[in-house]
Amino acid sequence: METQDYIQNRINTNIRQYEELSKKYHKCHIGFMIACFSCFIGVVILDVIYLIVPVVWLIHASCVLILAGLFLLFFDVLNDYSSKSLEYKYKANLLCYEKNLYQAKQSGFKGFAFRCERFM
């Protein structure tokens, strides 16, 4: 298989796939963090309203929001979405490095490519 075909068929498709997975996991992580933050802000707002209008269901709603926020936080931590996002981003960067290495070898920078391979 020629170098250009290998880059187009294997490396570029894997780079795109890893970048898409990285974006997907990053969006999941950010979504869970926004949901947790919203739940906890809702608790603060309900507690302030409870000071003005003492109604028991506001305390019950605060308890439910605290439990929902903790559930979302632990769900995100247990699934480790931020780490998965960084892992796929790292793999995409490694493949970009490999692609540049193949292109350097092909264009005649064999000494440079050899030095890069040693540190890879």
PDB file of C-alpha atoms in Angstrom:
ATOM      1  CA  MET A   1       0.000   0.000   0.000  1.00  0.00           C
ATOM      2  CA  GLU A   2       1.386   3.379  -0.970  1.00  0.00           C
ATOM      3  CA  THR A   3       2.005   5.974   1.724  1.00  0.00           C
ATOM      4  CA  GLN A   4      -0.595   8.421   0.434  1.00  0.00           C
ATOM      5  CA  ASP A   5      -3.258   5.688   0.269  1.00  0.00           C
ATOM      6  CA  TYR A   6      -2.383   4.575   3.791  1.00  0.00           C
ATOM      7  CA  ILE A   7      -2.687   8.145   5.051  1.00  0.00           C
ATOM      8  CA  GLN A   8      -6.015   8.711   3.301  1.00  0.00           C
ATOM      9  CA  ASN A   9      -7.634   5.356   4.041  1.00  0.00           C
ATOM     10  CA  ARG A  10      -6.367   4.508   7.492  1.00  0.00           C
ATOM     11  CA  ILE A  11      -4.904   7.451   9.336  1.00  0.00           C
ATOM     12  CA  ASN A  12      -7.280  10.257   8.291  1.00  0.00           C
ATOM     13  CA  THR A  13     -10.395   8.147   8.893  1.00  0.00           C
ATOM     14  CA  ASN A  14      -9.151   7.122  12.344  1.00  0.00           C
ATOM     15  CA  ILE A  15      -8.262  10.727  13.188  1.00  0.00           C
ATOM     16  CA  ARG A  16     -11.773  11.854  12.275  1.00  0.00           C
ATOM     17  CA  GLN A  17     -13.310   8.999  14.236  1.00  0.00           C
ATOM     18  CA  TYR A  18     -11.253   9.746  17.365  1.00  0.00           C
ATOM     19  CA  GLU A  19     -11.982  13.470  17.145  1.00  0.00           C
ATOM     20  CA  GLU A  20     -15.728  12.779  16.847  1.00  0.00           C
ATOM     21  CA  LEU A  21     -15.616  10.477  19.875  1.00  0.00           C
ATOM     22  CA  SER A  22     -13.643  13.067  21.816  1.00  0.00           C
ATOM     23  CA  LYS A  23     -16.231  15.744  21.016  1.00  0.00           C
ATOM     24  CA  LYS A  24     -19.090  13.394  21.935  1.00  0.00           C
ATOM     25  CA  TYR A  25     -17.649  12.531  25.349  1.00  0.00           C
ATOM     26  CA  HIS A  26     -16.727  16.159  25.989  1.00  0.00           C
ATOM     27  CA  LYS A  27     -20.303  17.251  25.224  1.00  0.00           C
ATOM     28  CA  CYS A  28     -21.658  14.554  27.568  1.00  0.00           C
ATOM     29  CA  HIS A  29     -19.333  15.703  30.351  1.00  0.00           C
ATOM     30  CA  ILE A  30     -20.226  19.377  29.880  1.00  0.00           C
ATOM     31  CA  GLY A  31     -23.948  18.511  29.764  1.00  0.00           C
ATOM     32  CA  PHE A  32     -23.744  16.643  33.058  1.00  0.00           C
ATOM     33  CA  MET A  33     -21.790  19.461  34.683  1.00  0.00           C
ATOM     34  CA  ILE A  34     -24.352  22.042  33.517  1.00  0.00           C
ATOM     35  CA  ALA A  35     -27.180  19.851  34.825  1.00  0.00           C
ATOM     36  CA  CYS A  36     -25.464  19.478  38.233  1.00  0.00           C
ATOM     37  CA  PHE A  37     -24.814  23.195  38.441  1.00  0.00           C
ATOM     38  CA  SER A  38     -28.442  23.921  37.535  1.00  0.00           C
ATOM     39  CA  CYS A  39     -29.713  21.568  40.233  1.00  0.00           C
ATOM     40  CA  PHE A  40     -27.547  23.136  42.896  1.00  0.00           C
ATOM     41  CA  ILE A  41     -28.492  26.690  41.836  1.00  0.00           C
ATOM     42  CA  GLY A  42     -32.136  25.578  41.983  1.00  0.00           C
ATOM     43  CA  VAL A  43     -31.589  24.425  45.565  1.00  0.00           C
ATOM     44  CA  VAL A  44     -30.183  27.814  46.537  1.00  0.00           C
ATOM     45  CA  ILE A  45     -33.095  29.617  44.889  1.00  0.00           C
ATOM     46  CA  LEU A  46     -35.672  27.371  46.595  1.00  0.00           C
ATOM     47  CA  ASP A  47     -34.018  27.889  49.966  1.00  0.00           C
ATOM     48  CA  VAL A  48     -34.117  31.677  49.529  1.00  0.00           C
ATOM     49  CA  ILE A  49     -37.783  31.483  48.544  1.00  0.00           C
ATOM     50  CA  TYR A  50     -38.428  29.287  51.586  1.00  0.00           C
ATOM     51  CA  LEU A  51     -37.095  32.073  53.812  1.00  0.00           C
ATOM     52  CA  ILE A  52     -39.680  34.434  52.300  1.00  0.00           C
ATOM     53  CA  VAL A  53     -42.612  32.016  51.963  1.00  0.00           C
ATOM     54  CA  PRO A  54     -42.256  29.092  54.392  1.00  0.00           C
ATOM     55  CA  VAL A  55     -43.950  26.232  52.534  1.00  0.00           C
ATOM     56  CA  VAL A  56     -42.888  22.652  53.292  1.00  0.00           C
ATOM     57  CA  TRP A  57     -42.889  21.485  49.667  1.00  0.00           C
ATOM     58  CA  LEU A  58     -40.031  23.910  48.897  1.00  0.00           C
ATOM     59  CA  ILE A  59     -37.812  21.948  51.303  1.00  0.00           C
ATOM     60  CA  HIS A  60     -38.919  18.669  49.706  1.00  0.00           C
ATOM     61  CA  ALA A  61     -38.142  20.073  46.256  1.00  0.00           C
ATOM     62  CA  SER A  62     -34.706  21.147  47.513  1.00  0.00           C
ATOM     63  CA  CYS A  63     -34.007  17.637  48.776  1.00  0.00           C
ATOM     64  CA  VAL A  64     -35.037  16.148  45.439  1.00  0.00           C
ATOM     65  CA  LEU A  65     -32.801  18.591  43.550  1.00  0.00           C
ATOM     66  CA  ILE A  66     -29.852  17.810  45.820  1.00  0.00           C
ATOM     67  CA  LEU A  67     -30.289  14.088  45.205  1.00  0.00           C
ATOM     68  CA  ALA A  68     -30.667  14.640  41.449  1.00  0.00           C
ATOM     69  CA  GLY A  69     -27.531  16.808  41.332  1.00  0.00           C
ATOM     70  CA  LEU A  70     -25.518  14.257  43.307  1.00  0.00           C
ATOM     71  CA  PHE A  71     -26.777  11.440  41.071  1.00  0.00           C
ATOM     72  CA  LEU A  72     -25.734  13.341  37.939  1.00  0.00           C
ATOM     73  CA  LEU A  73     -22.355  14.185  39.438  1.00  0.00           C
ATOM     74  CA  PHE A  74     -21.618  10.590  40.461  1.00  0.00           C
ATOM     75  CA  PHE A  75     -22.892   9.262  37.123  1.00  0.00           C
ATOM     76  CA  ASP A  76     -20.431  11.528  35.317  1.00  0.00           C
ATOM     77  CA  VAL A  77     -17.575  10.582  37.643  1.00  0.00           C
ATOM     78  CA  LEU A  78     -18.279   6.843  37.415  1.00  0.00           C
ATOM     79  CA  ASN A  79     -18.421   6.880  33.606  1.00  0.00           C
ATOM     80  CA  ASP A  80     -15.331   9.116  33.480  1.00  0.00           C
ATOM     81  CA  TYR A  81     -16.423  11.080  30.406  1.00  0.00           C
ATOM     82  CA  SER A  82     -13.737  13.743  30.753  1.00  0.00           C
ATOM     83  CA  SER A  83     -10.953  11.137  30.826  1.00  0.00           C
ATOM     84  CA  LYS A  84     -12.390   9.335  27.794  1.00  0.00           C
ATOM     85  CA  SER A  85     -12.559  12.625  25.918  1.00  0.00           C
ATOM     86  CA  LEU A  86      -8.913  13.386  26.672  1.00  0.00           C
ATOM     87  CA  GLU A  87      -7.877   9.840  25.780  1.00  0.00           C
ATOM     88  CA  TYR A  88      -9.457  10.007  22.309  1.00  0.00           C
ATOM     89  CA  LYS A  89      -8.021  13.483  21.749  1.00  0.00           C
ATOM     90  CA  TYR A  90      -4.566  12.101  22.641  1.00  0.00           C
ATOM     91  CA  LYS A  91      -4.995   9.207  20.189  1.00  0.00           C
ATOM     92  CA  ALA A  92      -6.008  11.637  17.430  1.00  0.00           C
ATOM     93  CA  ASN A  93      -2.923  13.753  18.141  1.00  0.00           C
ATOM     94  CA  LEU A  94      -0.690  10.672  17.988  1.00  0.00           C
ATOM     95  CA  LEU A  95      -2.148   9.728  14.621  1.00  0.00           C
ATOM     96  CA  CYS A  96      -1.582  13.281  13.356  1.00  0.00           C
ATOM     97  CA  TYR A  97       2.028  12.932  14.451  1.00  0.00           C
ATOM     98  CA  GLU A  98       2.301   9.594  12.635  1.00  0.00           C
ATOM     99  CA  LYS A  99       0.774  11.124   9.505  1.00  0.00           C
ATOM    100  CA  ASN A 100       3.309  13.956   9.570  1.00  0.00           C
ATOM    101  CA  LEU A 101       6.089  11.421  10.067  1.00  0.00           C
ATOM    102  CA  TYR A 102       5.016   9.431   6.996  1.00  0.00           C
ATOM    103  CA  GLN A 103       4.794  12.611   4.955  1.00  0.00           C
ATOM    104  CA  ALA A 104       8.262  13.652   6.100  1.00  0.00           C
ATOM    105  CA  LYS A 105       9.678  10.270   5.065  1.00  0.00           C
ATOM    106  CA  GLN A 106       7.962  10.483   1.713  1.00  0.00           C
ATOM    107  CA  SER A 107       9.196  13.991   0.959  1.00  0.00           C
ATOM    108  CA  GLY A 108      12.818  13.162   1.650  1.00  0.00           C
ATOM    109  CA  PHE A 109      13.394  14.196   5.256  1.00  0.00           C
ATOM    110  CA  LYS A 110      14.587  10.746   6.194  1.00  0.00           C
ATOM    111  CA  GLY A 111      17.061  11.907   8.864  1.00  0.00           C
ATOM    112  CA  PHE A 112      14.423  14.072  10.522  1.00  0.00           C
ATOM    113  CA  ALA A 113      11.853  11.302  10.324  1.00  0.00           C
ATOM    114  CA  PHE A 114      14.281   8.818  11.874  1.00  0.00           C
ATOM    115  CA  ARG A 115      14.991  11.184  14.787  1.00  0.00           C
ATOM    116  CA  CYS A 116      11.242  11.650  15.308  1.00  0.00           C
ATOM    117  CA  GLU A 117      10.669   7.885  15.249  1.00  0.00           C
ATOM    118  CA  ARG A 118      13.160   7.366  18.054  1.00  0.00           C
ATOM    119  CA  PHE A 119      11.206   9.676  20.348  1.00  0.00           C
ATOM    120  CA  MET A 120       7.817   8.272  19.367  1.00  0.00           C
TER     121      MET A 120
END
